[in-house]
Structures are given as structure tokens and as C-alpha cells.
GROMACS .gro file of C-alpha atoms in nm:
model
  199
    1MET     CA    1  -0.033   0.292   2.595
    2LEU     CA    2  -0.030   0.392   2.238
    3SER     CA    3   0.222   0.241   2.007
    4LEU     CA    4   0.302   0.417   1.682
    5PHE     CA    5   0.484   0.224   1.399
    6VAL     CA    6   0.658  -0.004   1.641
    7ILE     CA    7   0.537  -0.337   1.498
    8SER     CA    8   0.844  -0.554   1.547
    9PRO     CA    9   0.992  -0.752   1.250
   10ALA     CA   10   0.963  -1.056   1.471
   11SER     CA   11   0.586  -1.027   1.465
   12ALA     CA   12   0.529  -0.917   1.112
   13GLU     CA   13   0.701  -0.833   0.784
   14GLN     CA   14   0.785  -0.467   0.827
   15ILE     CA   15   0.830  -0.242   0.533
   16GLY     CA   16   0.877   0.134   0.627
   17ASP     CA   17   0.598   0.249   0.844
   18VAL     CA   18   0.385  -0.056   0.789
   19GLY     CA   19   0.360  -0.414   0.923
   20TYR     CA   20   0.191  -0.676   0.711
   21TYR     CA   21  -0.047  -0.966   0.838
   22ARG     CA   22  -0.294  -1.202   0.730
   23VAL     CA   23  -0.631  -1.284   0.886
   24ALA     CA   24  -0.618  -1.574   1.100
   25HIS     CA   25  -0.832  -1.781   1.339
   26VAL     CA   26  -1.157  -1.681   1.149
   27ALA     CA   27  -1.397  -1.956   1.025
   28ASP     CA   28  -1.452  -1.993   0.658
   29ASP     CA   29  -1.805  -1.881   0.689
   30ASP     CA   30  -1.728  -1.569   0.896
   31MET     CA   31  -1.557  -1.234   0.866
   32LEU     CA   32  -1.300  -1.023   1.060
   33MET     CA   33  -1.502  -0.710   1.160
   34VAL     CA   34  -1.323  -0.363   1.128
   35ARG     CA   35  -1.442  -0.134   1.408
   36ALA     CA   36  -1.452   0.253   1.411
   37LYS     CA   37  -1.245   0.248   1.734
   38PRO     CA   38  -1.031  -0.006   1.921
   39SER     CA   39  -1.322  -0.173   2.098
   40ALA     CA   40  -1.554  -0.479   2.024
   41ALA     CA   41  -1.838  -0.246   2.105
   42ALA     CA   42  -1.756   0.003   1.847
   43ASP     CA   43  -1.950   0.047   1.522
   44GLN     CA   44  -1.853  -0.190   1.231
   45ILE     CA   45  -1.724  -0.004   0.932
   46GLY     CA   46  -1.614  -0.295   0.717
   47SER     CA   47  -1.476  -0.647   0.720
   48PHE     CA   48  -1.211  -0.868   0.586
   49GLY     CA   49  -1.263  -1.232   0.450
   50PRO     CA   50  -1.128  -1.529   0.646
   51HIS     CA   51  -0.832  -1.556   0.418
   52SER     CA   52  -0.756  -1.193   0.339
   53LYS     CA   53  -0.381  -1.098   0.297
   54PRO     CA   54  -0.177  -0.886   0.328
   55ILE     CA   55  -0.336  -0.646   0.571
   56GLU     CA   56  -0.142  -0.335   0.626
   57VAL     CA   57  -0.121  -0.236   1.003
   58PHE     CA   58  -0.019   0.115   1.077
   59GLU     CA   59  -0.035   0.121   1.462
   60THR     CA   60  -0.117  -0.112   1.744
   61GLN     CA   61  -0.295  -0.025   2.069
   62ASN     CA   62  -0.400  -0.265   2.351
   63GLY     CA   63  -0.445  -0.560   2.135
   64TRP     CA   64  -0.591  -0.379   1.835
   65ALA     CA   65  -0.447  -0.294   1.509
   66LYS     CA   66  -0.508   0.023   1.306
   67VAL     CA   67  -0.591  -0.060   0.935
   68SER     CA   68  -0.747   0.100   0.635
   69ILE     CA   69  -1.047  -0.032   0.440
   70ASN     CA   70  -1.278   0.130   0.183
   71GLY     CA   71  -1.121   0.478   0.221
   72ARG     CA   72  -1.163   0.476   0.601
   73THR     CA   73  -0.942   0.405   0.893
   74GLY     CA   74  -1.051   0.139   1.158
   75TRP     CA   75  -0.941  -0.124   1.400
   76VAL     CA   76  -0.917  -0.502   1.410
   77SER     CA   77  -0.838  -0.739   1.687
   78MET     CA   78  -0.470  -0.853   1.692
   79ALA     CA   79  -0.609  -1.199   1.799
   80HIS     CA   80  -0.721  -1.257   1.455
   81LEU     CA   81  -0.400  -1.145   1.258
   82ALA     CA   82  -0.088  -1.350   1.197
   83PRO     CA   83   0.248  -1.229   1.057
   84PHE     CA   84   0.269  -1.238   0.673
   85ALA     CA   85   0.541  -1.155   0.418
   86PRO     CA   86   0.377  -1.009   0.100
   87ARG     CA   87   0.506  -1.171  -0.220
   88LYS     CA   88   0.725  -0.934  -0.415
   89ILE     CA   89   0.758  -0.819  -0.767
   90GLU     CA   90   1.099  -0.978  -0.812
   91ARG     CA   91   1.241  -0.717  -1.048
   92LEU     CA   92   1.139  -0.415  -0.843
   93GLY     CA   93   1.126  -0.557  -0.478
   94LEU     CA   94   0.778  -0.389  -0.439
   95PRO     CA   95   0.505  -0.596  -0.293
   96GLN     CA   96   0.270  -0.758  -0.538
   97GLY     CA   97  -0.065  -0.587  -0.553
   98LEU     CA   98   0.081  -0.237  -0.491
   99GLN     CA   99  -0.155   0.024  -0.625
  100CYS     CA  100  -0.084   0.411  -0.633
  101LEU     CA  101  -0.361   0.663  -0.646
  102GLY     CA  102  -0.403   1.033  -0.654
  103THR     CA  103  -0.646   1.318  -0.693
  104GLU     CA  104  -0.682   1.635  -0.894
  105PRO     CA  105  -0.698   1.468  -1.139
  106PHE     CA  106  -0.813   1.121  -1.012
  107TRP     CA  107  -0.565   0.862  -1.133
  108ASN     CA  108  -0.426   0.516  -1.032
  109ALA     CA  109  -0.119   0.300  -1.117
  110ASP     CA  110  -0.067  -0.067  -1.082
  111PHE     CA  111   0.265  -0.237  -1.101
  112SER     CA  112   0.368  -0.575  -1.243
  113GLU     CA  113   0.691  -0.752  -1.310
  114GLY     CA  114   0.767  -0.574  -1.628
  115GLU     CA  115   0.528  -0.283  -1.665
  116MET     CA  116   0.320  -0.016  -1.503
  117THR     CA  117  -0.041   0.048  -1.589
  118LEU     CA  118  -0.164   0.407  -1.543
  119SER     CA  119  -0.522   0.532  -1.574
  120GLY     CA  120  -0.690   0.871  -1.535
  121VAL     CA  121  -0.387   1.046  -1.699
  122GLU     CA  122  -0.275   1.070  -2.055
  123THR     CA  123   0.085   0.979  -2.155
  124ALA     CA  124   0.275   0.957  -2.471
  125SER     CA  125   0.310   0.583  -2.433
  126GLY     CA  126  -0.051   0.514  -2.349
  127GLY     CA  127  -0.193   0.358  -2.036
  128THR     CA  128   0.062   0.072  -2.010
  129MET     CA  129   0.432   0.166  -1.997
  130ALA     CA  130   0.711  -0.091  -1.970
  131ILE     CA  131   0.966  -0.064  -1.696
  132LYS     CA  132   1.305   0.007  -1.839
  133SER     CA  133   1.509  -0.017  -1.520
  134SER     CA  134   1.494   0.050  -1.138
  135ARG     CA  135   1.762   0.148  -0.882
  136THR     CA  136   1.815   0.293  -0.537
  137ALA     CA  137   2.091   0.490  -0.382
  138LYS     CA  138   2.397   0.280  -0.317
  139GLY     CA  139   2.371   0.093   0.009
  140ARG     CA  140   1.992   0.177   0.051
  141ASN     CA  141   1.665  -0.002  -0.013
  142TRP     CA  142   1.457   0.302  -0.058
  143PRO     CA  143   1.354   0.521  -0.222
  144LEU     CA  144   1.312   0.318  -0.542
  145HIS     CA  145   1.351   0.500  -0.874
  146ILE     CA  146   1.183   0.341  -1.164
  147LEU     CA  147   1.260   0.453  -1.512
  148LEU     CA  148   0.977   0.393  -1.770
  149ASP     CA  149   0.997   0.288  -2.133
  150ASP     CA  150   1.028   0.639  -2.292
  151GLY     CA  151   1.356   0.678  -2.100
  152LYS     CA  152   1.247   1.004  -1.943
  153SER     CA  153   0.928   0.939  -1.740
  154SER     CA  154   0.987   0.794  -1.403
  155VAL     CA  155   0.845   0.706  -1.058
  156LEU     CA  156   0.997   0.746  -0.717
  157VAL     CA  157   0.835   0.511  -0.460
  158THR     CA  158   0.908   0.523  -0.088
  159PRO     CA  159   0.754   0.302   0.198
  160LYS     CA  160   0.636   0.606   0.403
  161SER     CA  161   0.300   0.677   0.570
  162CYS     CA  162   0.079   0.885   0.340
  163SER     CA  163  -0.274   1.055   0.337
  164ASP     CA  164  -0.476   1.128   0.022
  165GLY     CA  165  -0.596   1.447   0.176
  166MET     CA  166  -0.955   1.352   0.101
  167SER     CA  167  -1.047   1.076   0.339
  168ASP     CA  168  -0.925   0.946   0.678
  169ALA     CA  169  -0.765   0.641   0.515
  170HIS     CA  170  -0.400   0.565   0.581
  171TYR     CA  171  -0.148   0.437   0.307
  172GLY     CA  172   0.180   0.277   0.371
  173TRP     CA  173   0.363   0.418   0.050
  174ARG     CA  174   0.435   0.747  -0.123
  175ALA     CA  175   0.500   0.787  -0.499
  176THR     CA  176   0.586   1.079  -0.716
  177PHE     CA  177   0.544   1.039  -1.103
  178MET     CA  178   0.738   1.262  -1.355
  179LEU     CA  179   0.551   1.185  -1.683
  180HIS     CA  180   0.704   1.348  -2.000
  181LYS     CA  181   0.456   1.448  -2.264
  182ALA     CA  182   0.480   1.633  -2.590
  183LYS     CA  183   0.427   1.962  -2.424
  184GLY     CA  184   0.591   1.930  -2.101
  185VAL     CA  185   0.601   1.727  -1.773
  186ASP     CA  186   0.319   1.610  -1.551
  187VAL     CA  187   0.418   1.571  -1.192
  188LEU     CA  188   0.170   1.356  -0.984
  189SER     CA  189   0.213   1.280  -0.619
  190GLY     CA  190   0.008   1.015  -0.452
  191CYS     CA  191  -0.028   0.735  -0.201
  192CYS     CA  192   0.005   0.376  -0.242
  193HIS     CA  193  -0.125   0.053  -0.067
  194VAL     CA  194  -0.107  -0.322  -0.110
  195ARG     CA  195  -0.449  -0.437  -0.194
  196PRO     CA  196  -0.551  -0.730   0.014
  197GLU     CA  197  -0.663  -1.059  -0.161
  198SER     CA  198  -0.864  -1.349  -0.057
  199GLU     CA  199  -0.813  -1.718  -0.134
   0.00000   0.00000   0.00000
């Protein structure tokens, strides 16, 4: 039976539509294979290292977890995943390693404790913009509104499933950027994901 976005908080850190895990029970000299379908016999389309984390899981089916890797969607065995709570950017409450990206034009944005770095799009402040403040609606955790250093430009981030429209990859976050420039405002919409890291 198919299970869409029902990864329980007891089994993983759940943020919006996504559950977060780490690779487990994989030898240091081995890899966790990502399969094209939820089957050990399916083609391999990628792999995660033995200490990769966090792994974003979008769906579970018969002991398999749906993940994205290298712009593709695939499946890994739940037997090799363990619950994981991503470290947070304290000031924002966003997971560390959150990266947003978009197309037409191609751009990406990375968040850290006090700033956002944007590439692929020109802004009046240059590629790195300080975060002036962040807030949500009263009594709610999301969406998060981030005001940037010029006092006008901002980002609205929501933990909601997203597609880039150009690949079959899934993303766990959506973002809308309002970037003020000398001759108007650029509005960028994109998807975000937490990049896995290995130790």
C-alpha cells in the first residue's frame, strides 16, 4: 500500500512534507544504492555514502523510501536509514545546508546564520546579502518571511513539496524571492532542499 507523506515524527524529524534520515547500517567502505524503482533488482541511479545526512524522504512504500539525488528521484531501502534531526540555522529555524534554486534564469541561494548568498541573479547589494530580520505569522511556524539588508528585498520560505519543472527530482521546500533593484523588482520562485553531507 502506498504511503504519501505520512512519515511519523516518532520515526523521523518531520518538517512539512519531508522526513529526515541518515544512512545507517552501511559499512565504511560501502555505499547505499539508490534504485530507479522500489526494488533491489531495479537499476542503480546513484548512491549515498555510509555517513550521509540528512537524507530527505518524500514517501515510503513497502520498506522503501523515495529520495532525490543528482536531479533524479529514486528509492533506497528503509533498512539502511535511521531517524535524524537536521541541525538548524538558529536565527532562522531553517535546516543547515538549505539551498534554493530556480530556472529561467538559473540561480541558487544558500542560507547561513546571518546572510544569504545568491548567484546567477544580479542584486543591488551584490551576491551576499545580510539577513535583517525574520518572522512568521503569529502562532505559526511557516511560512518564514526573511527581510534582507536593503530593507526591501525579502524571501518567503515554506516546507512544501516542490518540483523544478525540468527534472523528476523532488524538493521539500518552496521559496519566493522579491529582489528590489534600481529599475524595479525581480520575483523569483524556486525549490529548496537540504544538501546531504558525509563525515
